[in-house]
Coordinates of C-alpha atoms in Angstrom, one line a residue:
Chain W
M219 CA -29.9 -10.3 -11.6
T220 CA -27.2 -10.5 -8.7
L221 CA -24.3 -8.2 -8.1
T222 CA -21.4 -10.4 -8.7
L223 CA -17.7 -9.5 -6.4
E224 CA -16.2 -8.9 -10.0
T225 CA -18.7 -6.2 -10.1
A226 CA -18.7 -4.9 -6.7
R227 CA -14.8 -4.5 -7.6
T228 CA -15.2 -2.8 -10.8
I229 CA -17.5 -0.6 -9.1
I230 CA -14.8 0.2 -6.3
A231 CA -12.1 0.5 -8.6
E232 CA -14.1 3.4 -11.0
T233 CA -15.4 5.4 -8.4
R234 CA -11.8 5.4 -6.8
A235 CA -10.3 6.6 -10.0
K236 CA -13.2 9.5 -10.4
G237 CA -11.9 10.4 -7.0
R238 CA -8.8 10.9 -8.5
S239 CA -9.6 12.5 -11.8
L240 CA -11.6 15.0 -9.4
E241 CA -9.0 15.1 -6.7
L242 CA -11.3 14.3 -4.2
K243 CA -9.4 13.3 -0.2
P244 CA -9.0 9.7 0.0
L245 CA -12.4 7.5 -0.2
S246 CA -14.0 4.7 1.4
V247 CA -16.3 2.9 -0.7
V248 CA -18.7 -0.2 0.0
V249 CA -20.8 -2.6 -1.9
L250 CA -23.7 -3.8 -0.2
D251 CA -25.7 -6.7 -1.9
A252 CA -29.7 -6.5 -2.8
G253 CA -29.8 -8.2 1.0
G254 CA -28.1 -5.0 2.3
N255 CA -24.8 -7.6 3.2
I256 CA -21.2 -6.7 2.7
L257 CA -19.5 -7.8 -0.7
A258 CA -16.5 -5.8 -0.9
F259 CA -15.1 -2.8 0.4
E260 CA -11.9 -0.5 0.3
R261 CA -10.4 2.2 2.5
E262 CA -7.8 4.6 0.5
D263 CA -4.5 5.6 2.8
G264 CA -4.9 8.8 4.6
A265 CA -8.3 8.1 5.4
S266 CA -9.4 8.4 9.0
P267 CA -9.9 5.3 10.4
G268 CA -13.8 4.9 11.1
R269 CA -14.6 5.3 7.2
F270 CA -16.3 1.9 7.0
Q271 CA -19.0 2.8 9.5
I272 CA -19.7 6.1 7.4
A273 CA -19.5 4.3 4.2
H274 CA -22.0 1.6 5.6
G275 CA -24.2 3.3 6.7
K276 CA -24.7 5.6 3.4
A277 CA -25.2 1.7 1.8
Y278 CA -27.2 -0.1 4.1
G279 CA -29.8 2.7 4.6
A280 CA -30.4 3.4 1.1
V281 CA -30.9 -0.3 0.2
M282 CA -32.5 -1.3 3.2
L283 CA -34.8 1.8 2.6
G284 CA -35.1 1.7 -1.0
M285 CA -34.1 5.4 -1.0
P286 CA -31.0 6.4 -1.8
G287 CA -29.2 9.1 0.2
S288 CA -30.7 12.1 -1.0
A289 CA -34.0 11.0 -0.5
Q290 CA -33.0 10.3 3.0
M291 CA -31.4 13.6 3.7
A292 CA -34.6 15.6 2.4
R293 CA -36.7 12.8 4.7
A294 CA -34.3 13.9 7.7
E295 CA -34.6 17.6 6.7
S296 CA -38.2 17.7 6.4
Q297 CA -39.4 15.2 9.5
A298 CA -36.1 14.4 11.6
Y299 CA -37.9 12.4 14.0
F300 CA -38.7 9.7 11.5
M301 CA -35.2 9.3 10.5
G302 CA -33.9 8.8 13.9
A303 CA -36.6 6.4 14.8
A304 CA -35.8 4.4 11.9
N305 CA -32.3 4.5 12.8
G306 CA -33.4 3.0 16.0
A307 CA -35.0 0.6 14.2
F308 CA -31.9 -0.8 12.3
G309 CA -29.6 -0.7 15.2
G310 CA -27.9 2.8 14.4
Q311 CA -26.9 1.9 11.1
L312 CA -28.0 4.3 8.6
I313 CA -26.3 7.6 7.7
P314 CA -28.8 9.1 6.0
V315 CA -26.7 11.8 3.3
P316 CA -25.7 11.4 0.1
G317 CA -23.3 9.0 -1.0
G318 CA -25.3 6.0 -0.3
V319 CA -26.4 5.2 -3.7
L320 CA -28.7 2.6 -5.3
V321 CA -27.6 0.1 -7.9
Q322 CA -30.2 -1.0 -10.5
D323 CA -30.1 -3.4 -13.2
G324 CA -31.5 -2.2 -16.8
Q325 CA -35.3 -3.0 -15.4
G326 CA -35.2 -1.0 -12.7
V327 CA -34.7 -3.5 -10.2
T328 CA -32.4 -2.8 -7.0
I329 CA -29.8 -5.4 -6.9
G330 CA -27.7 -3.1 -4.2
A331 CA -26.0 0.1 -3.1
V332 CA -22.8 1.7 -2.6
G333 CA -21.7 3.8 0.2
V334 CA -18.8 6.4 -0.3
T335 CA -17.4 9.1 2.4
G336 CA -14.5 11.0 2.4
D337 CA -14.9 14.0 0.8
T338 CA -18.1 16.4 0.7
S339 CA -20.9 14.6 0.4
D340 CA -22.4 15.3 -3.0
H341 CA -18.8 14.6 -4.3
D342 CA -18.7 11.3 -2.4
A343 CA -22.5 11.0 -4.0
A344 CA -20.8 12.0 -8.0
A345 CA -18.0 9.2 -7.6
A346 CA -20.0 6.7 -7.0
E347 CA -22.4 7.2 -9.4
A348 CA -19.4 7.1 -12.0
G349 CA -18.3 4.2 -10.8
I350 CA -21.8 2.2 -11.3
A351 CA -22.1 3.5 -14.8
A352 CA -18.7 2.3 -15.3
A353 CA -19.8 -1.1 -14.7
G354 CA -22.7 -1.0 -16.8
L355 CA -25.4 -0.3 -14.3
T356 CA -27.9 2.2 -13.0
A357 CA -27.2 4.5 -10.2
L358 CA -30.0 6.1 -8.5
A359 CA -28.2 8.7 -6.2
Chain K
M205 CA 5.3 0.3 8.8
T206 CA 1.7 0.9 7.9
L207 CA -0.2 -1.5 6.3
T208 CA -1.5 0.1 2.9
L209 CA -4.6 -0.3 0.9
E210 CA -2.3 -2.0 -1.8
T211 CA -0.9 -4.6 0.5
A212 CA -4.0 -5.3 2.0
R213 CA -5.6 -5.4 -1.8
T214 CA -2.6 -8.1 -2.6
I215 CA -3.1 -10.0 0.7
I216 CA -6.5 -10.7 -0.8
A217 CA -6.0 -11.4 -3.8
E218 CA -3.2 -13.7 -2.9
T219 CA -5.5 -15.6 0.0
R220 CA -8.0 -16.1 -2.8
A221 CA -5.6 -17.8 -5.1
K222 CA -4.9 -20.0 -2.6
G223 CA -8.3 -21.1 -1.8
R224 CA -9.1 -21.6 -5.5
S225 CA -5.7 -23.9 -5.6
L226 CA -6.8 -25.7 -2.8
E227 CA -10.1 -25.7 -4.4
L228 CA -11.8 -24.6 -1.1
K229 CA -15.4 -23.3 -1.0
P230 CA -16.0 -19.6 -1.3
L231 CA -13.9 -17.4 1.0
S232 CA -14.4 -14.2 2.4
V233 CA -11.6 -12.3 3.3
V234 CA -11.3 -8.9 5.6
V235 CA -7.7 -6.9 6.4
L236 CA -7.8 -4.9 9.5
D237 CA -5.3 -2.3 10.4
A238 CA -3.1 -2.2 13.7
G239 CA -5.6 -0.4 15.6
G240 CA -8.5 -3.0 14.5
N241 CA -10.1 -1.0 11.8
I242 CA -11.2 -2.3 8.6
L243 CA -9.4 -1.7 5.5
A244 CA -10.4 -3.9 2.9
F245 CA -12.8 -6.8 2.6
E246 CA -14.3 -9.2 -0.7
R247 CA -16.7 -11.7 -0.2
E248 CA -16.8 -14.2 -3.0
D249 CA -19.9 -15.7 -5.2
G250 CA -21.4 -18.5 -3.3
A251 CA -20.4 -17.3 -0.1
S252 CA -23.6 -17.0 2.5
P253 CA -24.6 -13.2 3.0
G254 CA -23.4 -13.1 6.8
R255 CA -19.7 -13.8 6.1
F256 CA -18.5 -10.4 6.7
Q257 CA -19.1 -10.7 10.2
I258 CA -17.2 -14.0 10.9
A259 CA -14.1 -12.7 8.6
H260 CA -14.3 -9.6 10.8
G261 CA -14.6 -11.3 14.0
K262 CA -11.7 -13.4 13.6
A263 CA -9.2 -10.9 12.6
Y264 CA -10.6 -8.0 14.9
G265 CA -9.9 -11.0 18.1
A266 CA -6.4 -11.8 16.8
V267 CA -5.3 -8.0 16.8
M268 CA -7.4 -6.2 19.6
L269 CA -5.9 -9.2 22.1
G270 CA -2.6 -9.6 20.0
M271 CA -3.4 -13.6 19.6
P272 CA -4.0 -15.4 16.5
G273 CA -7.1 -17.8 16.4
S274 CA -5.5 -21.0 17.9
A275 CA -4.4 -19.3 20.5
Q276 CA -8.0 -18.0 20.9
M277 CA -9.3 -21.6 20.5
A278 CA -7.1 -23.3 22.9
R279 CA -8.0 -20.4 25.5
A280 CA -11.8 -20.8 25.0
E281 CA -11.4 -24.7 25.1
S282 CA -9.2 -24.6 28.2
Q283 CA -11.4 -21.7 29.8
A284 CA -14.4 -21.5 28.1
Y285 CA -15.7 -18.5 30.5
F286 CA -12.6 -16.6 29.7
M287 CA -13.2 -16.2 26.3
G288 CA -16.9 -15.5 26.6
A289 CA -16.2 -12.6 28.8
A290 CA -13.8 -11.1 26.5
N291 CA -16.0 -11.2 23.7
G292 CA -18.6 -8.9 26.3
A293 CA -16.1 -6.7 26.7
F294 CA -15.5 -6.3 23.1
G295 CA -19.0 -6.1 22.2
G296 CA -19.8 -9.6 21.0
Q297 CA -17.3 -9.2 18.5
L298 CA -14.9 -11.7 18.6
I299 CA -15.0 -15.3 16.8
P300 CA -11.9 -17.2 18.6
V301 CA -10.7 -20.0 16.2
P302 CA -8.4 -20.0 13.2
G303 CA -8.7 -18.0 10.3
G304 CA -8.0 -15.0 11.9
V305 CA -3.9 -14.5 11.6
L306 CA -1.7 -11.4 12.4
V307 CA 0.0 -9.8 9.9
Q308 CA 3.4 -8.9 11.2
D309 CA 6.2 -6.6 9.9
G310 CA 10.2 -7.8 9.7
Q311 CA 10.8 -6.6 13.2
G312 CA 7.6 -8.7 14.6
V313 CA 5.6 -5.9 14.9
T314 CA 1.9 -6.5 14.5
I315 CA 0.8 -4.3 11.7
G316 CA -2.7 -5.7 11.0
A317 CA -4.8 -8.8 10.7
V318 CA -6.6 -11.2 8.2
G319 CA -9.7 -13.1 8.7
V320 CA -10.7 -15.4 6.6
T321 CA -14.2 -17.6 6.6
G322 CA -15.9 -20.2 4.5
D323 CA -14.0 -23.4 4.5
T324 CA -12.4 -25.4 7.7
S325 CA -11.1 -23.2 10.1
D326 CA -7.8 -24.7 9.6
H327 CA -8.1 -24.3 5.6
D328 CA -8.8 -20.6 6.5
A329 CA -6.2 -20.3 8.2
A330 CA -3.7 -21.8 5.6
A331 CA -5.1 -19.4 3.0
A332 CA -4.4 -16.5 4.8
E333 CA -1.0 -17.6 5.5
A334 CA -0.2 -17.7 1.9
G335 CA -1.8 -14.5 1.2
I336 CA 0.0 -12.6 3.9
A337 CA 3.5 -14.7 2.6
A338 CA 2.9 -14.0 -1.0
A339 CA 2.8 -10.0 0.3
G340 CA 5.8 -10.5 2.1
L341 CA 4.8 -10.4 5.3
T342 CA 4.6 -12.4 8.3
A343 CA 2.0 -15.0 9.5
L344 CA 1.0 -15.6 12.7
A345 CA -2.2 -18.0 12.6
Chain J
M19 CA 5.4 7.6 13.7
T20 CA 3.7 5.7 16.6
L21 CA 2.2 7.5 19.8
T22 CA 4.1 6.0 22.8
L23 CA 2.9 5.7 26.6
E24 CA 5.7 8.1 27.4
T25 CA 4.5 10.8 24.8
A26 CA 0.9 10.0 26.2
R27 CA 2.0 10.6 29.6
T28 CA 3.8 14.1 28.8
I29 CA 0.8 15.2 27.2
I30 CA -1.3 14.5 29.9
A31 CA 1.0 16.0 32.6
E32 CA 1.3 19.0 30.3
T33 CA -2.5 19.2 29.4
R34 CA -3.2 19.3 33.3
A35 CA -0.1 22.1 34.0
K36 CA -2.1 23.9 31.5
G37 CA -5.4 23.6 33.2
R38 CA -4.0 24.4 36.6
S39 CA -2.2 27.3 35.4
L40 CA -5.8 29.1 33.6
E41 CA -7.2 27.8 37.1
L42 CA -9.8 25.5 35.5
K43 CA -12.0 23.2 37.1
P44 CA -11.1 19.5 37.7
L45 CA -9.7 18.2 34.3
S46 CA -9.7 14.5 33.1
V47 CA -7.5 13.8 30.1
V48 CA -7.7 10.8 27.7
V49 CA -4.9 9.7 25.1
L50 CA -6.0 7.6 22.1
D51 CA -3.6 5.9 19.5
A52 CA -4.0 6.3 15.9
G53 CA -6.1 3.4 15.9
G54 CA -8.6 5.1 18.3
N55 CA -7.6 2.5 21.0
I56 CA -7.1 4.0 24.8
L57 CA -3.3 4.7 25.7
A58 CA -3.9 6.8 28.9
F59 CA -6.4 8.4 31.1
E60 CA -6.1 10.4 34.2
R61 CA -9.0 11.9 36.1
E62 CA -8.5 15.1 38.4
D63 CA -9.6 14.8 42.0
G64 CA -13.0 17.0 42.2
A65 CA -14.6 15.9 38.4
S66 CA -17.7 14.1 38.4
P67 CA -16.9 10.4 38.4
G68 CA -18.4 10.0 34.5
R69 CA -15.5 11.8 33.0
F70 CA -14.0 9.3 31.0
Q71 CA -16.8 8.2 29.0
I72 CA -17.1 12.7 28.0
A73 CA -13.5 12.7 27.5
H74 CA -13.2 9.3 25.5
G75 CA -16.3 10.4 23.3
K76 CA -14.2 13.8 22.6
A77 CA -11.3 12.0 21.6
Y78 CA -12.9 9.4 20.2
G79 CA -14.9 10.9 17.4
A80 CA -12.0 13.3 16.2
V81 CA -9.8 10.5 15.6
M82 CA -12.2 8.0 13.7
L83 CA -13.8 10.5 11.9
G84 CA -10.8 12.8 11.4
M85 CA -12.7 15.8 12.3
P86 CA -11.5 17.5 15.6
G87 CA -14.3 18.6 18.3
S88 CA -14.5 21.8 16.5
A89 CA -15.2 20.9 13.0
Q90 CA -17.8 17.8 14.4
M91 CA -19.5 20.5 16.1
A92 CA -20.2 22.6 13.3
R93 CA -21.6 20.0 11.4
A94 CA -23.7 19.3 14.3
E95 CA -24.9 23.0 14.7
S96 CA -25.8 23.0 10.5
Q97 CA -26.9 19.1 9.8
A98 CA -27.8 17.5 13.3
Y99 CA -29.2 14.2 12.0
F100 CA -25.7 13.5 10.5
M101 CA -23.6 13.7 13.4
G102 CA -26.8 11.7 15.3
A103 CA -26.8 9.4 12.6
A104 CA -22.7 8.8 13.0
N105 CA -23.1 8.3 16.6
G106 CA -25.5 5.5 16.0
A107 CA -23.1 4.7 13.6
F108 CA -20.4 4.4 16.6
G109 CA -22.4 3.0 19.0
G110 CA -23.1 6.1 20.7
Q111 CA -19.7 7.0 21.5
L112 CA -18.9 10.1 20.2
I113 CA -19.2 13.6 21.8
P114 CA -19.0 16.5 19.2
V115 CA -17.8 19.6 20.6
P116 CA -14.6 21.3 21.8
G117 CA -12.1 19.3 23.8
G118 CA -11.5 16.6 21.1
V119 CA -8.3 17.5 19.3
L120 CA -6.0 15.5 17.0
V121 CA -2.5 15.1 17.4
Q122 CA -0.1 14.9 14.1
D123 CA 3.4 14.8 13.5
G124 CA 5.8 17.0 11.5
Q125 CA 4.7 15.8 8.4
G126 CA 0.6 16.3 9.1
V127 CA -0.2 12.4 9.7
T128 CA -2.5 12.0 12.7
I129 CA -1.2 9.9 15.4
G130 CA -3.6 9.9 17.6
A131 CA -6.4 12.4 19.7
V132 CA -6.6 14.0 23.1
G133 CA -9.9 14.3 25.0
V134 CA -10.4 16.7 27.7
T135 CA -13.2 17.4 29.9
G136 CA -14.0 19.5 32.9
D137 CA -14.3 23.3 31.9
T138 CA -16.2 25.0 29.2
S139 CA -15.6 23.2 26.4
D140 CA -13.2 25.7 24.5
H141 CA -11.0 26.1 28.1
D142 CA -10.8 21.7 27.5
A143 CA -9.9 22.3 24.3
A144 CA -6.9 25.5 25.0
A145 CA -5.5 23.0 27.5
A146 CA -5.2 19.8 25.4
E147 CA -3.7 22.0 22.5
A148 CA -0.9 23.2 25.2
G149 CA -0.2 19.9 26.1
I150 CA 0.2 18.4 22.6
A151 CA 2.2 21.5 21.5
A152 CA 4.2 21.0 25.0
A153 CA 4.8 17.1 23.8
G154 CA 6.6 18.2 20.3
L155 CA 3.6 17.5 18.4
T156 CA 1.0 19.4 16.2
A157 CA -2.7 20.2 18.0
L158 CA -5.5 20.3 15.3
A159 CA -8.2 21.6 17.3
Chain E
M299 CA -10.6 7.0 52.5
T300 CA -10.7 8.1 49.1
L301 CA -8.8 6.9 46.0
T302 CA -6.9 10.1 44.8
L303 CA -5.5 10.2 41.3
E304 CA -2.0 10.5 42.9
T305 CA -2.2 7.4 44.7
A306 CA -3.7 5.9 41.3
R307 CA -1.0 6.9 39.4
T308 CA 1.7 5.6 42.5
I309 CA -0.2 2.5 41.7
I310 CA 0.3 2.2 38.4
A311 CA 3.9 3.2 38.1
E312 CA 4.6 0.2 40.8
T313 CA 2.4 -1.8 38.9
R314 CA 4.4 -1.6 36.2
A315 CA 7.7 -1.2 38.0
K316 CA 7.3 -4.7 39.5
G317 CA 6.2 -6.2 36.1
R318 CA 9.7 -5.0 34.7
S319 CA 11.3 -6.4 37.6
L320 CA 9.4 -9.7 36.9
E321 CA 10.4 -9.2 33.3
L322 CA 6.2 -9.7 31.9
K323 CA 5.4 -9.0 28.7
P324 CA 4.1 -5.6 28.5
L325 CA 1.5 -4.2 31.0
S326 CA -2.0 -2.2 30.9
V327 CA -3.0 -1.0 34.4
V328 CA -6.3 1.0 34.9
V329 CA -7.3 2.0 38.0
L330 CA -10.7 2.3 39.5
D331 CA -12.9 4.1 41.9
A332 CA -15.0 2.7 45.0
G333 CA -18.1 3.4 42.5
G334 CA -16.7 1.5 39.7
N335 CA -15.6 4.4 37.5
I336 CA -12.4 5.0 35.7
L337 CA -9.5 7.2 37.3
A338 CA -6.4 6.8 35.3
F339 CA -5.3 4.2 32.9
E340 CA -1.7 3.6 30.7
R341 CA -0.8 0.9 28.4
E342 CA 2.5 0.0 28.0
D343 CA 4.1 0.2 24.6
G344 CA 3.8 -3.6 22.8
A345 CA 0.5 -4.3 24.2
S346 CA -2.2 -5.2 21.9
P347 CA -4.5 -1.9 21.0
G348 CA -7.6 -4.0 23.0
R349 CA -5.9 -4.1 26.6
F350 CA -7.8 -1.2 28.2
Q351 CA -11.3 -3.6 28.0
I352 CA -9.9 -6.6 29.4
A353 CA -7.6 -4.8 32.5
H354 CA -11.2 -2.6 32.8
G355 CA -13.1 -6.0 32.6
K356 CA -10.9 -7.4 35.6
A357 CA -10.9 -4.0 37.9
Y358 CA -14.8 -3.2 37.0
G359 CA -16.2 -7.0 38.1
A360 CA -13.7 -6.9 41.2
V361 CA -15.2 -3.7 42.5
M362 CA -19.2 -3.9 41.5
L363 CA -19.2 -8.0 42.7
G364 CA -17.1 -7.1 45.6
M365 CA -15.2 -10.2 44.4
P366 CA -11.6 -10.1 43.5
G367 CA -10.8 -11.8 40.2
S368 CA -9.8 -15.1 42.1
A369 CA -12.6 -15.7 43.3
Q370 CA -14.8 -14.6 40.2
M371 CA -12.7 -17.2 38.3
A372 CA -13.8 -20.0 41.1
R373 CA -17.3 -19.1 41.0
A374 CA -17.3 -19.3 37.0
E375 CA -15.6 -22.7 37.1
S376 CA -17.9 -24.0 39.7
Q377 CA -20.9 -22.1 38.3
A378 CA -20.6 -20.8 34.8
Y379 CA -23.7 -19.8 34.1
F380 CA -24.1 -17.8 37.4
M381 CA -20.6 -15.4 35.7
G382 CA -22.4 -15.6 32.7
A383 CA -25.3 -14.2 33.9
A384 CA -24.0 -11.5 36.3
N385 CA -22.2 -10.8 33.3
G386 CA -25.5 -9.9 31.3
A387 CA -26.4 -7.9 33.9
F388 CA -23.5 -5.6 33.7
G389 CA -23.6 -5.1 29.6
G390 CA -20.7 -7.6 29.2
Q391 CA -18.4 -5.6 30.8
L392 CA -17.0 -8.1 33.6
I393 CA -13.3 -10.4 32.8
P394 CA -13.5 -13.1 35.8
V395 CA -10.0 -13.8 36.0
P396 CA -6.9 -12.8 38.3
G397 CA -6.0 -9.8 38.0
G398 CA -8.9 -7.8 39.0
V399 CA -7.5 -7.1 42.5
L400 CA -9.8 -5.0 45.1
V401 CA -8.1 -1.8 47.1
Q402 CA -8.7 -1.7 50.6
D403 CA -7.6 0.9 53.1
G404 CA -6.5 0.0 56.7
Q405 CA -10.2 -0.6 58.3
G406 CA -10.8 -3.4 55.4
V407 CA -13.2 -0.9 53.5
T408 CA -12.9 -1.3 49.7
I409 CA -11.6 2.3 48.1
G410 CA -11.3 1.0 44.6
A411 CA -10.0 -1.8 42.1
V412 CA -6.8 -2.2 39.6
G413 CA -7.0 -4.4 36.5
V414 CA -3.8 -5.7 34.9
T415 CA -3.2 -7.8 31.7
G416 CA -0.9 -8.7 29.3
D417 CA 0.9 -11.6 31.3
T418 CA -0.6 -14.7 32.5
S419 CA -3.6 -13.7 34.8
D420 CA -1.3 -15.0 37.6
H421 CA 1.4 -12.5 37.0
D422 CA -0.8 -9.3 36.0
A423 CA -2.6 -9.9 39.7
A424 CA 0.6 -10.1 41.2
A425 CA 2.2 -7.2 39.7
A426 CA -1.0 -5.5 40.9
E427 CA -0.5 -6.4 44.6
A428 CA 3.1 -4.9 44.3
G429 CA 1.4 -1.4 43.0
I430 CA -1.3 -1.6 46.0
A431 CA 0.8 -2.1 48.6
A432 CA 3.5 0.2 47.5
A433 CA 1.3 2.7 48.0
G434 CA 0.5 1.9 51.2
L435 CA -2.8 0.2 51.0
T436 CA -4.3 -3.3 51.0
A437 CA -4.6 -5.5 48.3
L438 CA -7.0 -8.6 48.0
A439 CA -6.4 -10.5 45.2

């Protein structure tokens, strides 16, 4: 199963809707495919200009390592030099905190990742999970 | 005047619609704000995975240098080493061909740029121009 | 509202004046626009030669993340690996300590950032705040 | 003899004044010291946001290689691979065209460089030369 642009757009729309219903700060949301490449992105008005880099880093680390942001954060806290070294290997593009969420199909196969930034990391992750669920897919946050 | 996410989404939707009406290959479309930062992006199904980087490079060079892709291409053809050097100064992020199109308001002030890739460079630029015009803004291609 | 060069020059002049009145060490002061791009910079005689990079890193992180230096420092102290990772995502260009100060208009919209370096981080920030206030704008340090 | 900030400010003011008197497009002007480090910079309103990188690249190449932009351009035209290779050695920071002008004292000692961008390369260089002369120094363009 491949993540289509239409599904990516649904995930972004529903992630943003969740942000509004939770009254979160302006969100930025990226969707990557199973190869870690960018499918779609939106930055809400009022977000700071560098939010693409943060959203991308959360999603990119999740899909490239096969670990959602929460697991990356746990590893960073228990073994900081490992995540630092992994980051070097990926050109400094990983942001190992919640808000990087894996997207899986019904068979548990990872088909992409979502990265959300703008509010607290936990709120970012909750919005991503809601967006992925609304698209009929499974979130691993 | 600031480019909002809603306007960026309109530009992308109308650029894609133009691509379909011209029967172009799958397009990837990015919208940057006046500071060269990413507002929104979509990659159509069937496009190759690296299209974000190409779309971004077209739009980024346009807004950072204040020159649409056609002008950058002319400069690259008359003075290749200049565009090569300029690219170095921007971390290799410039793609100096048509498809990088400036977005201007009614007073001729640049408020962002659109980058399109997927078909020939000239078709990419034509789709971007149509998308910007449909959003009620002025395109400088 | 856009930060003009004339306002940027006023901010730099008044930041430097504050530095002299507080008898601070030689200061270097950069002003970035809302997109994180450089508007103006001055390095006072006697400052070490690499002060542009430090001043720029303070201001750049503030505007790109929407967080002044003090907030970045707090995050770096509570979650060092996050600021380290964020820095990677921005090409190593962030300096997360006081002296990176957001410039806001009367509506609380960020229109740029000032970066000051040369004395202690807190003195650097105080000089930036004075410079921004003297230009009739709001500082978020 | 060392280039002071006060002299750098004079050079920038006089370069900009020359630009206005010649009715050039908005200019961006950087002054580097004899070590290639940034002393002062100003970007005029209406210039595209990436002009710092271009101005810097012109001045940086001039002072680091001891060759003004015109000489670098001649070398790029006769031996493109050399300037390309030199650029690699300097991290892609050189812009080998006119507008990078050496600043020399009365004994012919280089004490810094000026980089100007915004109009044609030749006009950029002419403005820099006027600015340097107005500060009582010798320009090598």
